[in-house]
């Protein structure tokens, strides 16, 4: 089954809506708790990134009996150095965002930790597409 | 297994229920439907939070508790007043008069649950100091919150503190230490909380409760008040510390565990918001979370009499004046004294659509499709709390699309239009303007 969400730009109050909805659905379908947790944390982190850095975008989720596939595409500035972005503690978030408790540079590493497949497709000015898979 | 049947204390008085929809939309587990003009509680889903009792304008929702007469079944009767009990009485009455009155109405001894709260705080402090736990720890003292976690946040079960509640610890201290030589000792919790009634019958984290009965504050209050007012010079019976009594209201427990990195949240819907954030791993910098289902904490319990904010301000004054030291570590340090849980708690996936993931996924797709057809107003007229809940009831086979008055109206319109069209049609054997005379 498929789910779609559109995330608006720069509205932190809406960040987390997709992950909350996904969690409810996965639990209702009967996906094991530990898998739900991994998928929800991955999506939450990616969702936050999309609001902070990506200027909003689209989330496409596919759930099959074998895996959960999360694809997040934004139209933001893109990532110049993906390897650097993957490092724990590295962040380009503004001071405003940091004051809200985000931008600690743990987002991408946390997604990697919680997923079975993680791929970033990004070039400067071309936007970023993140693909995450969590096995059931 | 001891008890397979899940018991809960919140019930409905059908005679009083008017079939309005106030309760269904407030229920955090979507456990209530209105059918045939009466509310109906889906037992497996109820977590005894009392939200429906609070929101029912007809006072049709009630919590079952034990009558005061239950104490007569025991030879030696000990009352365990909840810390919030003191907040029910005007300042001039005070804790000592309240406890003296309990002794006059038939109890042989009293043991303040606030004293056991001190013991639980010690155990929690020790756990926090050990550093060996998933962050943040979530207090298990509110049974409705623990049940909420089992039902809606199974991923957080490992965060729940596996230590008995002050009520249970108090009962054990009374039975195993203070009155261990006496026969047929009955221990009775004076409760502001319906969830405590059910947790005594089907415990969370241990096999059997040591509490023999749970008496509602509202049932015992009139008698205690009448007698307490007449006591001129009460004996000094209240020995609980201010810290222990502070557990009556929100912040009290988190203040007692001695960590700066604590957070307290009260009111079941705010609790849900915080639990969501913990699941998103947004709260790893917090050590301890006090989460209370009732607004204001236990003073807001639905078996209480007094407005929670008035009760809280009274309790705060009692705490400020209190000079009793925190309970000594004597009992806590005794060899063999262990208040840890002895039984795991498990998730209760009551929201699950089907045991088979593939079937559940098909049902979910159908549910989403039906949900799209529904108006999305969450008006409650169908008897379900939200349009989505109705869609869920439909795929589970408990409801029909035409339970939605908007879809029903559409359907009626369609049928009416068809009837109007049918009415216009002439029998095919007769043609308009074609009479017997043939063409003119």
XYZ file of N, CA, C and O in Angstrom, chain A residues 1-3 16 19-20 23-33 37 40-41 44-45 48 63-66 101-102 110 113-114 136, chain B residues 151-155 158-159 275-277 279-282 284 347 349 351-354 356-358 360-361 364-365 367-368 388 392 396:
264
model
N 0.829 -1.196 0.000
C 0.000 0.000 0.000
C 0.866 1.249 0.000
O 2.030 1.215 0.369
N 0.253 2.343 -0.451
C 1.032 3.575 -0.618
C 0.456 4.733 0.183
O -0.759 4.821 0.372
N 1.348 5.615 0.609
C 0.930 6.834 1.318
C 1.694 8.006 0.745
O 2.867 7.861 0.386
N 6.812 16.078 11.616
C 6.469 14.950 12.477
C 5.086 14.410 12.187
O 4.704 13.363 12.693
N 5.363 11.088 10.173
C 5.853 9.943 10.959
C 4.806 9.468 11.957
O 4.678 8.274 12.213
N 4.034 10.410 12.521
C 2.978 10.012 13.453
C 1.906 9.183 12.745
O 1.456 8.157 13.246
N 3.225 5.742 11.857
C 3.273 4.867 13.036
C 1.911 4.237 13.297
O 1.803 3.028 13.505
N 0.873 5.064 13.281
C -0.473 4.552 13.547
C -0.823 3.440 12.574
O -1.340 2.399 12.950
N -0.524 3.682 11.295
C -0.883 2.696 10.277
C -0.101 1.405 10.440
O -0.653 0.318 10.357
N 1.207 1.542 10.676
C 2.036 0.339 10.798
C 1.571 -0.515 11.976
O 1.524 -1.743 11.896
N 1.216 0.144 13.091
C 0.754 -0.617 14.255
C -0.576 -1.292 13.959
O -0.824 -2.419 14.376
N -1.433 -0.602 13.200
C -2.731 -1.189 12.860
C -2.579 -2.372 11.922
O -3.333 -3.327 11.977
N -1.579 -2.297 11.054
C -1.346 -3.415 10.135
C -0.741 -4.593 10.886
O -0.860 -5.741 10.465
N -0.104 -4.300 12.011
C 0.482 -5.382 12.792
C 1.967 -5.591 12.521
O 2.502 -6.672 12.734
N 2.640 -4.540 12.041
C 4.093 -4.596 11.835
C 4.758 -4.653 13.213
O 4.345 -3.928 14.121
N 5.784 -5.514 13.405
C 6.419 -5.633 14.717
C 6.939 -4.280 15.253
O 7.409 -3.438 14.483
N 6.827 -4.116 16.570
C 7.149 -2.844 17.217
C 8.540 -2.317 16.878
O 8.713 -1.130 16.642
N 9.418 1.223 15.043
C 10.274 2.210 15.678
C 11.350 2.698 14.696
O 11.558 3.905 14.544
N 9.761 4.784 11.884
C 9.231 6.071 12.349
C 10.361 7.042 12.668
O 10.298 8.218 12.297
N 11.415 6.556 13.315
C 12.544 7.447 13.631
C 13.204 7.928 12.345
O 13.492 9.115 12.179
N 10.981 10.478 10.723
C 10.941 11.727 11.490
C 12.181 12.569 11.216
O 12.092 13.765 10.942
N 13.340 11.923 11.277
C 14.592 12.652 11.033
C 14.614 13.254 9.616
O 14.975 14.401 9.417
N 12.228 16.194 9.328
C 12.784 17.405 9.939
C 13.787 18.040 8.961
O 13.766 19.245 8.724
N 4.406 0.451 1.504
C 4.522 -0.625 2.492
C 4.181 -1.934 1.800
O 3.108 -2.069 1.194
N 5.102 -2.873 1.837
C 4.832 -4.203 1.297
C 4.979 -5.183 2.469
O 5.466 -4.780 3.524
N 4.563 -6.416 2.294
C 4.735 -7.354 3.407
C 6.209 -7.585 3.760
O 6.509 -8.093 4.839
N 7.125 -7.199 2.888
C 8.543 -7.429 3.151
C 9.290 -6.217 3.681
O 10.221 -6.344 4.459
N 16.402 23.281 19.337
C 16.814 21.949 19.764
C 17.117 21.021 18.601
O 17.341 19.834 18.781
N 17.128 21.558 17.391
C 17.451 20.729 16.232
C 18.845 21.114 15.723
O 19.534 21.926 16.320
N 21.590 9.070 12.221
C 20.534 8.343 12.915
C 19.667 7.553 11.938
O 19.216 6.448 12.226
N 21.576 4.503 10.962
C 21.563 3.515 12.054
C 20.254 2.735 12.083
O 20.214 1.559 12.408
N 19.159 3.404 11.750
C 17.843 2.787 11.913
C 17.277 2.134 10.653
O 16.175 1.612 10.672
N 10.931 -5.679 7.052
C 9.953 -6.122 8.056
C 10.356 -7.494 8.570
O 10.654 -8.384 7.810
N -1.078 0.028 24.751
C -2.014 0.028 23.648
C -1.530 0.864 22.456
O -1.585 0.433 21.317
N -1.025 2.064 22.746
C -0.699 2.971 21.642
C 0.786 3.195 21.414
O 1.184 3.665 20.358
N 1.619 2.912 22.443
C 3.052 3.164 22.304
C 3.879 1.944 22.719
O 4.746 2.046 23.594
N 3.624 0.788 22.101
C 4.328 -0.428 22.530
C 5.844 -0.287 22.465
O 6.564 -0.932 23.222
N 6.324 0.588 21.589
C 7.768 0.784 21.465
C 8.377 1.421 22.700
O 9.602 1.454 22.849
N 9.857 -0.523 27.139
C 11.144 -0.680 27.818
C 11.545 0.567 28.619
O 12.423 0.506 29.461
N 10.889 1.694 28.361
C 11.198 2.917 29.116
C 10.441 2.983 30.448
O 10.754 3.801 31.308
N 4.600 11.464 24.612
C 5.016 10.095 24.258
C 5.367 10.008 22.768
O 6.305 9.309 22.382
N 4.630 10.746 21.943
C 4.962 10.785 20.506
C 6.401 11.274 20.325
O 7.169 10.721 19.542
N 6.727 12.322 21.056
C 8.068 12.904 20.925
C 9.144 11.949 21.415
O 10.240 11.898 20.861
N 8.954 8.750 21.222
C 9.095 7.737 20.165
C 9.922 8.256 18.995
O 10.586 7.480 18.321
N 9.883 9.560 18.777
C 10.705 10.132 17.714
C 12.150 10.331 18.167
O 12.945 10.934 17.453
N 12.454 9.864 19.362
C 13.798 9.990 19.959
C 14.201 11.447 20.121
O 15.358 11.805 19.971
N 13.215 12.276 20.455
C 13.472 13.700 20.628
C 13.804 14.052 22.074
O 14.043 15.201 22.375
N 16.065 12.365 24.317
C 17.137 11.543 24.886
C 17.936 12.274 25.957
O 18.730 11.671 26.670
N 2.842 -5.490 25.057
C 1.998 -4.604 24.263
C 0.631 -5.269 24.096
O 0.501 -6.486 24.110
N -1.875 -4.993 21.330
C -2.145 -4.380 20.018
C -3.616 -4.452 19.635
O -3.993 -5.103 18.672
N -5.410 -2.262 18.336
C -5.780 -1.523 17.143
C -5.543 -2.364 15.886
O -5.981 -2.011 14.801
N -4.829 -3.471 16.046
C -4.449 -4.305 14.902
C -5.681 -4.774 14.130
O -6.656 -5.227 14.711
N -5.618 -4.668 12.809
C -6.782 -5.014 11.989
C -6.933 -6.510 11.779
O -8.041 -7.036 11.711
N -5.787 -7.214 11.645
C -5.853 -8.667 11.437
C -4.519 -9.283 11.840
O -3.491 -8.607 11.832
N -2.922 -11.531 10.216
C -2.119 -11.702 9.009
C -1.808 -10.326 8.398
O -2.722 -9.567 8.063
N -0.511 -10.020 8.288
C -0.109 -8.697 7.792
C -0.715 -8.396 6.415
O -1.172 -7.293 6.155
N -0.734 -9.428 5.544
C -1.274 -9.206 4.192
C -2.750 -8.846 4.227
O -3.199 -7.912 3.555
N -4.304 -7.596 6.812
C -4.406 -6.294 7.479
C -4.120 -5.156 6.495
O -4.763 -4.109 6.542
N -3.145 -5.404 5.602
C -2.811 -4.363 4.625
C -3.956 -4.126 3.653
O -4.263 -2.986 3.301
N -6.465 -2.176 5.424
C -6.037 -0.782 5.571
C -6.288 0.010 4.290
O -6.725 1.158 4.332
N -6.031 -0.630 3.153
C -6.284 0.050 1.879
C -7.767 0.361 1.709
O -8.146 1.442 1.286
N -9.869 0.637 4.168
C -10.170 1.651 5.187
C -9.858 3.053 4.652
O -10.668 3.982 4.768
N -8.682 3.203 4.045
C -8.285 4.499 3.491
C -9.252 4.953 2.392
O -9.591 6.126 2.296
N -12.555 8.435 10.346
C -11.608 7.345 10.179
C -11.994 6.134 11.044
O -11.884 4.983 10.619
N -12.879 2.391 9.941
C -12.294 1.205 10.575
C -13.397 0.235 11.006
O -13.303 -0.972 10.770
N -14.023 -3.619 9.662
C -14.082 -4.705 10.651
C -15.450 -5.391 10.648
O -15.676 -6.354 11.361
